[in-house]
């Protein structure tokens, strides 16, 4: 399959290894990955913070950049959800405020083809065993957008269970939000930290070496505190675990 | 609401430091969550009920005037009287007028958040009328001069030892343990005397039925039954959005509400009365219909769904923010997720700017809402209104000075061109050099971002972006 | 105040101007695919009802029709109740055979009701799924005050009055409300509060003891 990669501005700049892992993984499974260089940002931060009008040009750029692809994959549940679930609303606003009815039409074409990584693998490509090897104790945090908006369900866990050598341990109170919430982490830093404090405790209780998830935004938040506490636990994106093989272990 | 209240972040900071509150809230919300999950899982048709609940509310709200007119007719036909109140002051005047008209200086009151919204007790006190709260939690709060922090379990922030202290101080008892049974008995004796002597009862209304003129109070303790049955005069205060079309529609809501609120198959007592009944209960019934901003909510096509709310509090119990900060941090009669969307719409966005941001948009509330209010959608919509309001207020140079607006505008510009975006990536990498000498960044200067490093490390920007790697790889592949 | 009324209705009209003039309330679709009735036999429903009522810490007995009067007398004696109020139309077969004075409610004062040992009533319908007894002031139930003030409520439920769930119960009650404006009280266990650390504590106001007798429809039924 020809899959276009929607890396997200965040991963492009801060977590390029996650993008590289997605490319490696999909090529290993025999698919062709394209990367339209015109992509920048989906506009989630603007939209969620109340700058919906400012997000409209970003949505227009997205639908133009990704027009014509059969499948678009993103290693970010929240950005995939932004496009799939909220670009429709941006289309409505564009029509109401700017008389632009074209955006809604383009969104209807492109948005249904956007998938978060685990959705693509399990739901679209029908694969659970991606041939990965990752001999570490790992716990999985289901991020809110992937859980409640995209409803990825068991897909990430199915993929992780099939990883050779993995010691997968269940995270207590897994479905509780980690407290990131985009600008919430700075506007409401105290509450964000109170929520993170409990998430951290649950992660540490599992005695896992690695905490993984399908969103680097949440992992940056969780990982930032794990690092500050010098806890000896790290965060690794789901894609990087799935891309890992025996070759990496040897290296 | 008079005077500027502290913002949510400020109030939350104080609340979060109260370890007793954190413990009480954590325990309470976890307990109710578990109970709710059990009784909801029992029903094979929960999702069908939710959908019917949502649809029935949609039907009512799209035709609210028709339903209210029908309700007025039915109530009147059944022997009751209907009053209309545009705002809190008018409602208070009407109610006080009825009470004074009967020469009463005391009323027996069933808990009603709507009455808290209009500050009924204060308004009555100003006219020399004492409102005796008869719900155990409201009694606790009233005795202690405190305020409710959860609209279903208002004294959720108090544990039994604290309640014992309050009772010992204010009730006519010499000794009291902190056993809940004994505490309840003390309240029972204190209030029985009030129930038998009150000339006017005042209640809220969970629902009213347009078809029949019936009004309902859903409760646990029996004080609702007492106040709506024993006094000869009954006044019920109801937000206009609470009307339902037909009596048969109760088959949906009487399943949705108890399971969502107290996590029971059915709450102990639900009372339904229709006007007045000869020889049974009050012989004079007044229904006060309250607007007080609800028509504004109705007029916002996205915000309108907020009025679906049946005040179950399921969203509060499941909210990771509320369950840690408690209700007082919202500085509003309605706390939690529903409060974050209802209050700004009732009082005006400018008076509650921080509430729509008191959320991570995790969506847990929407998942449990029995009438499918898409709370995250309304939160984002209201955030748009806050931004638009600020932009309208501060035009020109003042707008450009607002750091957040400036940052958003700058980022939008950066993202609108590939060249600008890639340049910004390179600049950020250069700019971090002094901060990221070795290992993670532990301190970011400046107001906006220093909140991050106050409690978390930040990893340094990698040496190469993803697209730089891709272009290089593509280049070398093309050569190969 | 007609001016407040007109103003509020006017505001509503303006607020809902997005709704087409031609749309009627019933045009808004309501999908009622939730369960309308329980598929269960009479015996299964009665058993479920008894279980669910007992879950609320109310005491439940199954009684054959012929033994009602004796059982009523027994439970009153066990309770120590010697004076019970009842609606004037309480059936003779339900009156305790011995040891209890039954006072017909002929407009007793609230103080008199407060001082009595308990109340005996029938009901309008019983809901198995939720263990709920519903009174609507109809036959054998009396006015609301008599089942509210006494501390002990002895309620007789005929087996064929038990329905599966809420939709069925509402169907039973609706005519009484539509035609006669009957006041309805749904009772699910004795009074309780969870306001103190969420500990469900029985008995704040309202009867602290609820005892239920399920009366078999068929005297030959072998309920214990």
mmCIF file of N, CA and C in Angstrom, chain B residues 317-381:
data_model
loop_
_atom_site.group_PDB
_atom_site.id
_atom_site.type_symbol
_atom_site.label_atom_id
_atom_site.label_comp_id
_atom_site.label_asym_id
_atom_site.label_seq_id
_atom_site.Cartn_x
_atom_site.Cartn_y
_atom_site.Cartn_z
ATOM 1 N N UNK B 317 -17.966 13.072 38.840
ATOM 2 C CA UNK B 317 -17.328 11.940 39.498
ATOM 3 C C UNK B 317 -16.234 11.308 38.660
ATOM 4 N N UNK B 318 -16.291 11.521 37.344
ATOM 5 C CA UNK B 318 -15.346 10.854 36.470
ATOM 6 C C UNK B 318 -14.245 11.818 36.001
ATOM 7 N N UNK B 319 -14.382 13.104 36.362
ATOM 8 C CA UNK B 319 -13.446 14.115 35.872
ATOM 9 C C UNK B 319 -12.151 14.095 36.674
ATOM 10 N N UNK B 320 -11.006 13.919 35.979
ATOM 11 C CA UNK B 320 -9.732 13.868 36.701
ATOM 12 C C UNK B 320 -9.358 15.228 37.300
ATOM 13 N N UNK B 321 -9.935 16.294 36.755
ATOM 14 C CA UNK B 321 -9.659 17.618 37.315
ATOM 15 C C UNK B 321 -10.505 17.830 38.573
ATOM 16 N N UNK B 322 -11.833 17.685 38.431
ATOM 17 C CA UNK B 322 -12.741 17.897 39.558
ATOM 18 C C UNK B 322 -12.407 16.995 40.734
ATOM 19 N N UNK B 323 -12.079 15.736 40.451
ATOM 20 C CA UNK B 323 -11.869 14.800 41.557
ATOM 21 C C UNK B 323 -10.618 15.138 42.355
ATOM 22 N N UNK B 324 -9.833 16.086 41.850
ATOM 23 C CA UNK B 324 -8.657 16.517 42.603
ATOM 24 C C UNK B 324 -8.811 17.914 43.185
ATOM 25 N N UNK B 325 -9.465 18.792 42.453
ATOM 26 C CA UNK B 325 -9.582 20.155 42.968
ATOM 27 C C UNK B 325 -10.824 20.350 43.835
ATOM 28 N N UNK B 326 -11.823 19.485 43.663
ATOM 29 C CA UNK B 326 -13.083 19.717 44.377
ATOM 30 C C UNK B 326 -13.881 20.822 43.710
ATOM 31 N N UNK B 327 -15.064 21.081 44.212
ATOM 32 C CA UNK B 327 -15.975 22.005 43.545
ATOM 33 C C UNK B 327 -15.727 23.479 43.803
ATOM 34 N N UNK B 328 -15.201 23.825 44.973
ATOM 35 C CA UNK B 328 -15.035 25.245 45.297
ATOM 36 C C UNK B 328 -14.105 25.948 44.316
ATOM 37 N N UNK B 329 -13.155 25.216 43.753
ATOM 38 C CA UNK B 329 -12.185 25.834 42.835
ATOM 39 C C UNK B 329 -12.863 26.438 41.611
ATOM 40 N N UNK B 330 -14.071 25.983 41.312
ATOM 41 C CA UNK B 330 -14.768 26.508 40.136
ATOM 42 C C UNK B 330 -15.488 27.823 40.448
ATOM 43 N N UNK B 331 -15.545 28.207 41.720
ATOM 44 C CA UNK B 331 -16.197 29.470 42.116
ATOM 45 C C UNK B 331 -17.550 29.646 41.450
ATOM 46 N N UNK B 332 -18.331 28.595 41.473
ATOM 47 C CA UNK B 332 -19.580 28.628 40.741
ATOM 48 C C UNK B 332 -20.542 27.638 41.375
ATOM 49 N N UNK B 333 -21.809 27.936 41.308
ATOM 50 C CA UNK B 333 -22.826 27.026 41.840
ATOM 51 C C UNK B 333 -22.741 25.658 41.166
ATOM 52 N N UNK B 334 -22.421 25.675 39.884
ATOM 53 C CA UNK B 334 -22.294 24.435 39.128
ATOM 54 C C UNK B 334 -20.814 24.148 38.884
ATOM 55 N N UNK B 335 -20.255 23.150 39.547
ATOM 56 C CA UNK B 335 -18.837 22.855 39.337
ATOM 57 C C UNK B 335 -18.634 21.744 38.310
ATOM 58 N N UNK B 336 -17.379 21.330 38.180
ATOM 59 C CA UNK B 336 -17.080 20.186 37.336
ATOM 60 C C UNK B 336 -17.256 20.479 35.859
ATOM 61 N N UNK B 337 -17.223 19.429 35.055
ATOM 62 C CA UNK B 337 -17.356 19.610 33.609
ATOM 63 C C UNK B 337 -18.622 20.345 33.199
ATOM 64 N N UNK B 338 -19.776 19.986 33.744
ATOM 65 C CA UNK B 338 -21.002 20.686 33.342
ATOM 66 C C UNK B 338 -20.926 22.138 33.771
ATOM 67 N N UNK B 339 -20.364 22.397 34.935
ATOM 68 C CA UNK B 339 -20.218 23.772 35.408
ATOM 69 C C UNK B 339 -19.329 24.583 34.484
ATOM 70 N N UNK B 340 -18.278 23.945 33.971
ATOM 71 C CA UNK B 340 -17.339 24.654 33.090
ATOM 72 C C UNK B 340 -18.006 25.111 31.806
ATOM 73 N N UNK B 341 -19.096 24.441 31.401
ATOM 74 C CA UNK B 341 -19.781 24.912 30.201
ATOM 75 C C UNK B 341 -21.073 25.665 30.511
ATOM 76 N N UNK B 342 -21.730 25.335 31.600
ATOM 77 C CA UNK B 342 -22.993 25.994 31.916
ATOM 78 C C UNK B 342 -22.772 27.392 32.482
ATOM 79 N N UNK B 343 -21.897 27.511 33.449
ATOM 80 C CA UNK B 343 -21.709 28.800 34.113
ATOM 81 C C UNK B 343 -21.317 29.928 33.150
ATOM 82 N N UNK B 344 -20.308 29.713 32.272
ATOM 83 C CA UNK B 344 -19.965 30.816 31.372
ATOM 84 C C UNK B 344 -21.131 31.213 30.472
ATOM 85 N N UNK B 345 -21.987 30.262 30.134
ATOM 86 C CA UNK B 345 -23.113 30.568 29.257
ATOM 87 C C UNK B 345 -24.242 31.262 30.018
ATOM 88 N N UNK B 346 -24.370 30.965 31.301
ATOM 89 C CA UNK B 346 -25.430 31.606 32.091
ATOM 90 C C UNK B 346 -25.031 33.015 32.514
ATOM 91 N N UNK B 347 -23.776 33.157 32.959
ATOM 92 C CA UNK B 347 -23.388 34.460 33.531
ATOM 93 C C UNK B 347 -22.658 35.340 32.532
ATOM 94 N N UNK B 348 -22.334 34.796 31.360
ATOM 95 C CA UNK B 348 -21.582 35.590 30.390
ATOM 96 C C UNK B 348 -20.129 35.179 30.393
ATOM 97 N N UNK B 349 -19.562 35.020 29.212
ATOM 98 C CA UNK B 349 -18.216 34.473 29.055
ATOM 99 C C UNK B 349 -17.173 35.322 29.763
ATOM 100 N N UNK B 350 -17.389 36.644 29.809
ATOM 101 C CA UNK B 350 -16.408 37.534 30.415
ATOM 102 C C UNK B 350 -16.304 37.327 31.916
ATOM 103 N N UNK B 351 -17.372 36.781 32.531
ATOM 104 C CA UNK B 351 -17.374 36.613 33.988
ATOM 105 C C UNK B 351 -16.841 35.252 34.418
ATOM 106 N N UNK B 352 -16.497 34.408 33.461
ATOM 107 C CA UNK B 352 -16.040 33.059 33.827
ATOM 108 C C UNK B 352 -15.049 32.554 32.781
ATOM 109 N N UNK B 353 -14.111 33.422 32.429
ATOM 110 C CA UNK B 353 -13.175 33.137 31.333
ATOM 111 C C UNK B 353 -12.298 31.931 31.540
ATOM 112 N N UNK B 354 -11.961 31.652 32.788
ATOM 113 C CA UNK B 354 -11.007 30.557 33.013
ATOM 114 C C UNK B 354 -11.686 29.189 33.037
ATOM 115 N N UNK B 355 -13.016 29.168 33.194
ATOM 116 C CA UNK B 355 -13.680 27.866 33.318
ATOM 117 C C UNK B 355 -13.575 26.976 32.082
ATOM 118 N N UNK B 356 -13.770 27.501 30.865
ATOM 119 C CA UNK B 356 -13.666 26.596 29.729
ATOM 120 C C UNK B 356 -12.270 25.979 29.578
ATOM 121 N N UNK B 357 -11.275 26.561 30.227
ATOM 122 C CA UNK B 357 -9.914 26.020 30.127
ATOM 123 C C UNK B 357 -9.581 25.057 31.262
ATOM 124 N N UNK B 358 -10.545 24.855 32.167
ATOM 125 C CA UNK B 358 -10.290 23.983 33.315
ATOM 126 C C UNK B 358 -10.491 22.515 32.940
ATOM 127 N N UNK B 359 -9.871 22.119 31.824
ATOM 128 C CA UNK B 359 -10.094 20.765 31.314
ATOM 129 C C UNK B 359 -8.983 20.363 30.373
ATOM 130 N N UNK B 360 -8.656 19.061 30.364
ATOM 131 C CA UNK B 360 -7.668 18.570 29.405
ATOM 132 C C UNK B 360 -8.352 18.039 28.155
ATOM 133 N N UNK B 361 -9.690 18.156 28.099
ATOM 134 C CA UNK B 361 -10.472 17.627 26.980
ATOM 135 C C UNK B 361 -10.324 16.111 26.876
ATOM 136 N N UNK B 362 -10.186 15.440 27.991
ATOM 137 C CA UNK B 362 -9.954 13.988 27.956
ATOM 138 C C UNK B 362 -11.188 13.222 27.501
ATOM 139 N N UNK B 363 -12.374 13.817 27.641
ATOM 140 C CA UNK B 363 -13.592 13.188 27.118
ATOM 141 C C UNK B 363 -14.264 12.191 28.036
ATOM 142 N N UNK B 364 -13.745 11.999 29.248
ATOM 143 C CA UNK B 364 -14.358 11.017 30.150
ATOM 144 C C UNK B 364 -15.790 11.429 30.494
ATOM 145 N N UNK B 365 -16.020 12.739 30.584
ATOM 146 C CA UNK B 365 -17.361 13.232 30.934
ATOM 147 C C UNK B 365 -18.384 12.874 29.859
ATOM 148 N N UNK B 366 -18.016 13.075 28.611
ATOM 149 C CA UNK B 366 -18.929 12.800 27.496
ATOM 150 C C UNK B 366 -19.293 11.326 27.473
ATOM 151 N N UNK B 367 -18.326 10.489 27.812
ATOM 152 C CA UNK B 367 -18.548 9.049 27.837
ATOM 153 C C UNK B 367 -19.644 8.658 28.808
ATOM 154 N N UNK B 368 -19.735 9.314 29.939
ATOM 155 C CA UNK B 368 -20.709 8.915 30.954
ATOM 156 C C UNK B 368 -21.981 9.755 30.960
ATOM 157 N N UNK B 369 -22.014 10.849 30.212
ATOM 158 C CA UNK B 369 -23.189 11.706 30.286
ATOM 159 C C UNK B 369 -24.425 10.951 29.791
ATOM 160 N N UNK B 370 -25.452 10.800 30.635
ATOM 161 C CA UNK B 370 -26.621 10.022 30.229
ATOM 162 C C UNK B 370 -27.428 10.671 29.107
ATOM 163 N N UNK B 371 -27.248 11.947 28.891
ATOM 164 C CA UNK B 371 -27.974 12.614 27.812
ATOM 165 C C UNK B 371 -27.031 13.128 26.728
ATOM 166 N N UNK B 372 -25.852 12.513 26.679
ATOM 167 C CA UNK B 372 -24.917 12.728 25.577
ATOM 168 C C UNK B 372 -24.565 14.186 25.291
ATOM 169 N N UNK B 373 -24.279 14.943 26.327
ATOM 170 C CA UNK B 373 -23.785 16.287 26.081
ATOM 171 C C UNK B 373 -22.318 16.150 25.678
ATOM 172 N N UNK B 374 -21.951 16.667 24.535
ATOM 173 C CA UNK B 374 -20.564 16.585 24.086
ATOM 174 C C UNK B 374 -19.808 17.723 24.745
ATOM 175 N N UNK B 375 -19.455 17.513 26.004
ATOM 176 C CA UNK B 375 -18.841 18.568 26.793
ATOM 177 C C UNK B 375 -17.528 19.067 26.180
ATOM 178 N N UNK B 376 -16.630 18.197 25.708
ATOM 179 C CA UNK B 376 -15.407 18.725 25.091
ATOM 180 C C UNK B 376 -15.693 19.653 23.912
ATOM 181 N N UNK B 377 -16.687 19.311 23.115
ATOM 182 C CA UNK B 377 -17.032 20.150 21.966
ATOM 183 C C UNK B 377 -17.483 21.532 22.431
ATOM 184 N N UNK B 378 -18.289 21.569 23.480
ATOM 185 C CA UNK B 378 -18.772 22.857 23.966
ATOM 186 C C UNK B 378 -17.634 23.637 24.624
ATOM 187 N N UNK B 379 -16.737 22.937 25.318
ATOM 188 C CA UNK B 379 -15.591 23.611 25.941
ATOM 189 C C UNK B 379 -14.755 24.336 24.884
ATOM 190 N N UNK B 380 -14.436 23.619 23.799
ATOM 191 C CA UNK B 380 -13.615 24.222 22.742
ATOM 192 C C UNK B 380 -14.360 25.395 22.115
ATOM 193 N N UNK B 381 -15.659 25.233 21.911
ATOM 194 C CA UNK B 381 -16.491 26.299 21.355
ATOM 195 C C UNK B 381 -16.451 27.530 22.255
#
